[in-house]
Short mmCIF file of C-alpha atoms in Angstrom, two decimals:
data_model
loop_
_atom_site.label_atom_id
_atom_site.label_comp_id
_atom_site.label_asym_id
_atom_site.label_seq_id
_atom_site.Cartn_x
_atom_site.Cartn_y
_atom_site.Cartn_z
CA UNK A 299 4.52 13.82 -22.17
CA UNK A 300 7.49 15.50 -22.49
CA UNK A 301 7.98 19.25 -21.51
CA UNK A 302 9.40 21.20 -24.59
CA UNK A 303 13.08 21.81 -24.14
CA UNK A 304 14.29 25.58 -22.69
CA UNK A 305 17.29 27.70 -21.68
CA UNK A 306 18.09 26.07 -17.52
CA UNK A 307 20.75 27.82 -15.47
CA UNK A 308 22.76 25.72 -13.18
CA UNK A 309 23.18 26.65 -9.17
CA UNK A 310 25.99 25.61 -7.04
CA UNK A 311 24.29 24.16 -3.88
CA UNK A 312 26.14 25.65 -1.19
CA UNK A 313 26.66 23.26 1.56
CA UNK A 314 29.15 23.75 4.56
CA UNK A 315 29.61 23.80 8.36
CA UNK A 316 32.26 25.96 8.65
CA UNK A 317 33.31 29.42 7.05
CA UNK A 318 36.29 28.81 5.51
CA UNK A 319 34.40 25.93 3.43
CA UNK A 320 31.84 28.21 2.85
CA UNK A 321 34.51 31.06 0.63
CA UNK A 322 35.89 28.10 -0.67
CA UNK A 323 32.78 26.91 -2.32
CA UNK A 324 31.63 30.25 -2.95
CA UNK A 325 35.02 31.07 -4.79
CA UNK A 326 35.50 27.40 -6.88
CA UNK A 327 31.57 28.53 -9.41
CA UNK A 328 31.71 32.51 -8.94
CA UNK A 329 33.34 32.97 -11.67
CA UNK A 330 31.60 30.50 -14.18
CA UNK A 331 27.33 31.41 -12.33
CA UNK A 332 24.86 34.33 -11.32
CA UNK A 333 22.94 32.34 -8.62
CA UNK A 334 23.73 29.99 -5.68
CA UNK A 335 21.81 28.05 -3.20
CA UNK A 336 22.64 28.76 0.60
CA UNK A 337 21.72 25.56 2.10
CA UNK A 338 20.41 26.29 5.75
CA UNK A 339 19.97 23.17 7.92
CA UNK A 340 18.86 23.73 12.03
CA UNK A 341 19.64 19.75 13.22
CA UNK A 342 15.55 19.56 13.39
CA UNK A 343 13.42 20.56 10.39
CA UNK A 344 15.92 17.30 9.09
CA UNK A 345 18.42 15.69 10.78
CA UNK A 346 21.93 17.30 9.47
CA UNK A 347 23.16 20.80 10.31
CA UNK A 348 24.88 23.04 8.62
CA UNK A 349 27.19 26.52 9.56
CA UNK A 350 24.25 29.04 10.64
CA UNK A 351 23.58 32.54 9.36
CA UNK A 352 25.28 34.99 12.01
CA UNK A 353 28.76 32.78 10.43
CA UNK A 354 28.25 33.19 6.90
CA UNK A 355 31.12 35.09 5.63
CA UNK A 356 29.88 37.60 2.98
CA UNK A 357 29.33 36.72 -0.63
CA UNK A 358 30.86 37.82 -3.51
CA UNK A 359 29.80 40.59 -4.84
CA UNK A 360 27.51 40.48 -7.93
CA UNK A 361 26.35 37.04 -7.01
CA UNK A 362 22.76 36.29 -6.44
CA UNK A 363 21.74 33.78 -3.83
CA UNK A 364 19.48 32.51 -2.65
CA UNK A 365 18.85 30.65 1.09
CA UNK A 366 17.32 27.03 1.11
CA UNK A 367 15.49 27.14 4.87
CA UNK A 368 15.70 23.52 5.82
CA UNK A 369 14.89 24.38 9.69
CA UNK A 370 12.03 24.82 11.93
CA UNK A 371 10.82 28.89 11.91
CA UNK A 372 12.26 29.43 8.55
CA UNK A 373 11.19 32.97 9.69
CA UNK A 374 13.19 32.96 12.03
CA UNK A 375 15.93 33.13 9.66
CA UNK A 376 15.16 34.74 7.15
CA UNK A 377 15.32 38.01 9.82
CA UNK A 378 18.83 36.44 10.75
CA UNK A 379 20.45 36.78 7.18
CA UNK A 380 18.64 39.77 6.72
CA UNK A 381 19.84 40.37 3.06
CA UNK A 382 17.10 42.41 1.09
CA UNK A 383 16.32 41.44 -2.57
CA UNK A 384 17.73 37.40 -1.77
CA UNK A 385 15.18 34.68 -1.90
CA UNK A 386 14.54 33.23 0.85
CA UNK A 387 13.28 28.87 -0.28
CA UNK A 388 11.02 28.04 2.66
CA UNK A 389 9.85 24.79 2.95
CA UNK A 390 5.82 24.77 3.38
CA UNK A 391 5.71 22.01 6.08
CA UNK A 392 7.65 24.08 7.89
CA UNK A 393 4.71 27.03 8.11
CA UNK A 394 1.76 26.73 9.97
CA UNK A 395 0.24 30.41 8.05
CA UNK A 396 2.00 30.12 4.58
CA UNK A 397 0.42 33.15 3.14
CA UNK A 398 1.22 35.41 6.02
CA UNK A 399 4.84 33.97 5.71
CA UNK A 400 5.13 35.19 1.91
CA UNK A 401 4.11 38.80 2.83
CA UNK A 402 6.52 39.04 6.10
CA UNK A 403 9.41 37.81 3.71
CA UNK A 404 8.84 40.74 1.08
CA UNK A 405 7.91 43.38 4.30
CA UNK A 406 11.20 42.50 5.40
CA UNK A 407 12.80 43.19 1.37
CA UNK A 408 12.97 39.65 0.48
CA UNK A 409 11.73 37.30 -2.31
CA UNK A 410 10.55 34.81 -1.88
CA UNK A 411 9.66 30.70 -3.36
CA UNK A 412 8.64 27.62 -1.40
CA UNK A 413 9.96 23.81 -1.74
CA UNK A 414 8.43 21.21 -1.37
CA UNK A 415 9.90 17.53 0.59
CA UNK A 416 8.63 14.56 -1.80
CA UNK A 417 6.08 13.44 0.14
CA UNK A 418 4.08 17.10 0.24
CA UNK A 419 2.17 17.77 -2.53
CA UNK A 420 1.14 19.98 -5.72
CA UNK A 421 -1.44 21.13 -4.02
CA UNK A 422 0.13 22.65 -1.29
CA UNK A 423 2.22 25.34 -2.87
CA UNK A 424 -1.17 26.16 -6.18
CA UNK A 425 -2.54 28.94 -3.70
CA UNK A 426 0.75 31.20 -3.55
CA UNK A 427 2.24 30.72 -6.70
CA UNK A 428 1.56 34.34 -8.11
CA UNK A 429 2.87 35.19 -5.56
CA UNK A 430 6.67 33.91 -4.98
CA UNK A 431 9.60 33.42 -7.39
CA UNK A 432 9.43 29.76 -8.27
CA UNK A 433 8.57 26.51 -6.50
CA UNK A 434 11.01 24.29 -5.37
CA UNK A 435 10.71 20.53 -5.82
CA UNK A 436 13.29 18.62 -3.93
CA UNK A 437 14.43 15.58 -5.78
CA UNK A 438 15.76 13.71 -2.87
CA UNK A 439 14.47 13.94 0.32
CA UNK A 440 16.17 16.95 2.25
CA UNK A 441 18.56 17.20 4.62
CA UNK A 442 22.39 15.35 3.29
CA UNK A 443 24.05 15.50 -0.15
CA UNK A 444 24.64 13.27 -2.52
CA UNK A 445 21.73 11.62 -2.70
CA UNK A 446 19.93 9.25 -5.54
CA UNK A 447 17.25 11.35 -7.92
CA UNK A 448 13.89 10.51 -7.28
CA UNK A 449 12.71 10.21 -10.62
CA UNK A 450 8.97 10.53 -9.33
CA UNK A 451 8.82 14.08 -8.32
CA UNK A 452 8.87 14.86 -12.03
CA UNK A 453 5.05 14.51 -12.22
CA UNK A 454 5.13 17.51 -10.14
CA UNK A 455 7.69 19.24 -12.17
CA UNK A 456 5.36 19.01 -15.11
CA UNK A 457 2.05 20.07 -12.90
CA UNK A 458 3.94 23.02 -11.78
CA UNK A 459 4.74 24.14 -14.85
CA UNK A 460 1.88 23.61 -16.79
CA UNK A 461 -0.08 26.17 -14.87
CA UNK A 462 3.27 28.54 -15.93
CA UNK A 463 5.07 28.52 -12.09
CA UNK A 464 9.14 28.39 -12.82
CA UNK A 465 10.65 25.67 -11.42
CA UNK A 466 13.97 24.97 -9.31
CA UNK A 467 14.41 20.81 -8.37
CA UNK A 468 17.36 20.29 -6.01
CA UNK A 469 18.66 16.90 -5.41
CA UNK A 470 20.88 14.04 -7.17
CA UNK A 471 21.30 15.90 -10.38
CA UNK A 472 24.06 15.13 -12.22
CA UNK A 473 24.24 13.82 -16.27
CA UNK A 474 21.25 12.78 -17.02
CA UNK A 475 19.28 13.98 -13.91
CA UNK A 476 19.63 17.21 -14.80
CA UNK A 477 18.56 16.32 -18.70
CA UNK A 478 15.20 14.48 -17.15
CA UNK A 479 14.57 17.01 -14.74
CA UNK A 480 14.54 19.94 -17.78
CA UNK A 481 12.47 18.58 -19.81
CA UNK A 482 9.58 17.70 -17.12
CA UNK A 483 9.98 21.74 -17.04
CA UNK A 484 12.87 22.14 -13.85
CA UNK A 485 14.14 25.42 -15.60
CA UNK A 486 16.46 25.89 -12.27
CA UNK A 487 18.37 23.25 -10.89
CA UNK A 488 20.31 23.23 -7.80
CA UNK A 489 23.06 21.63 -7.86
CA UNK A 490 25.63 19.88 -4.82
CA UNK A 491 27.69 16.93 -4.92
CA UNK A 492 27.15 16.99 -8.99
CA UNK A 493 30.04 20.48 -8.94
CA UNK A 494 31.79 19.85 -5.93
CA UNK A 495 32.77 16.43 -6.72
CA UNK A 496 34.08 16.84 -9.46
CA UNK A 497 37.92 17.62 -10.12
CA UNK A 498 36.81 21.16 -12.42
CA UNK A 499 34.31 22.78 -11.62
CA UNK A 500 34.18 25.15 -15.06
CA UNK A 501 33.89 21.12 -16.97
CA UNK A 502 31.29 20.36 -14.58
CA UNK A 503 28.66 23.32 -14.74
CA UNK A 504 29.06 23.59 -18.72
CA UNK A 505 28.24 19.98 -19.30
CA UNK A 506 25.58 19.85 -16.27
CA UNK A 507 23.94 23.12 -19.33
CA UNK A 508 24.73 21.01 -21.91
CA UNK A 509 23.34 17.78 -21.16
CA UNK A 510 19.99 19.89 -19.69
CA UNK A 511 19.48 22.08 -22.42
CA UNK A 512 20.35 19.41 -24.77
#
């Protein structure tokens, strides 16, 4: 059964390997969105490696940041980033004690979301739903941009949404999959190539939002 259609937010996902590329991508989308997702990979938890926390320039004033930590020892990265009020998306697969990790991020002044890879069940995050901002359901295997959306993950979106969780999705989101994910209960859509591979960022974001809410 499909969920009711609802208002969604498009969140550009910034996956880069240099300061210049980071600044350029943020500048391209900053006028059209309120939040960006910054993908951080360590080459260990996932095979790819991105720009590391110490190399990030300041983010445009007024933009909310969420840091998708596809890394081993994510709490080390939360400390390195040190941005109070930011959302830190922790993969449950990389955290030994999820409850303790949530508390630690909050003590450091951050907000917490939990992320689950395609092979991880919803049950791994259910006990923590009252303590977190949202659940990030990966709709591809984490590590690389441009992968094909996995529609089987929509069952997770429905299950989490039915429990009152805010659901974000990330991976293979574009026209068509945006609508499908939104109907399954996702209200936050993380988008990389679906925006940055298009010639007109503003148009790409508007069309994706329209598709998701249509």
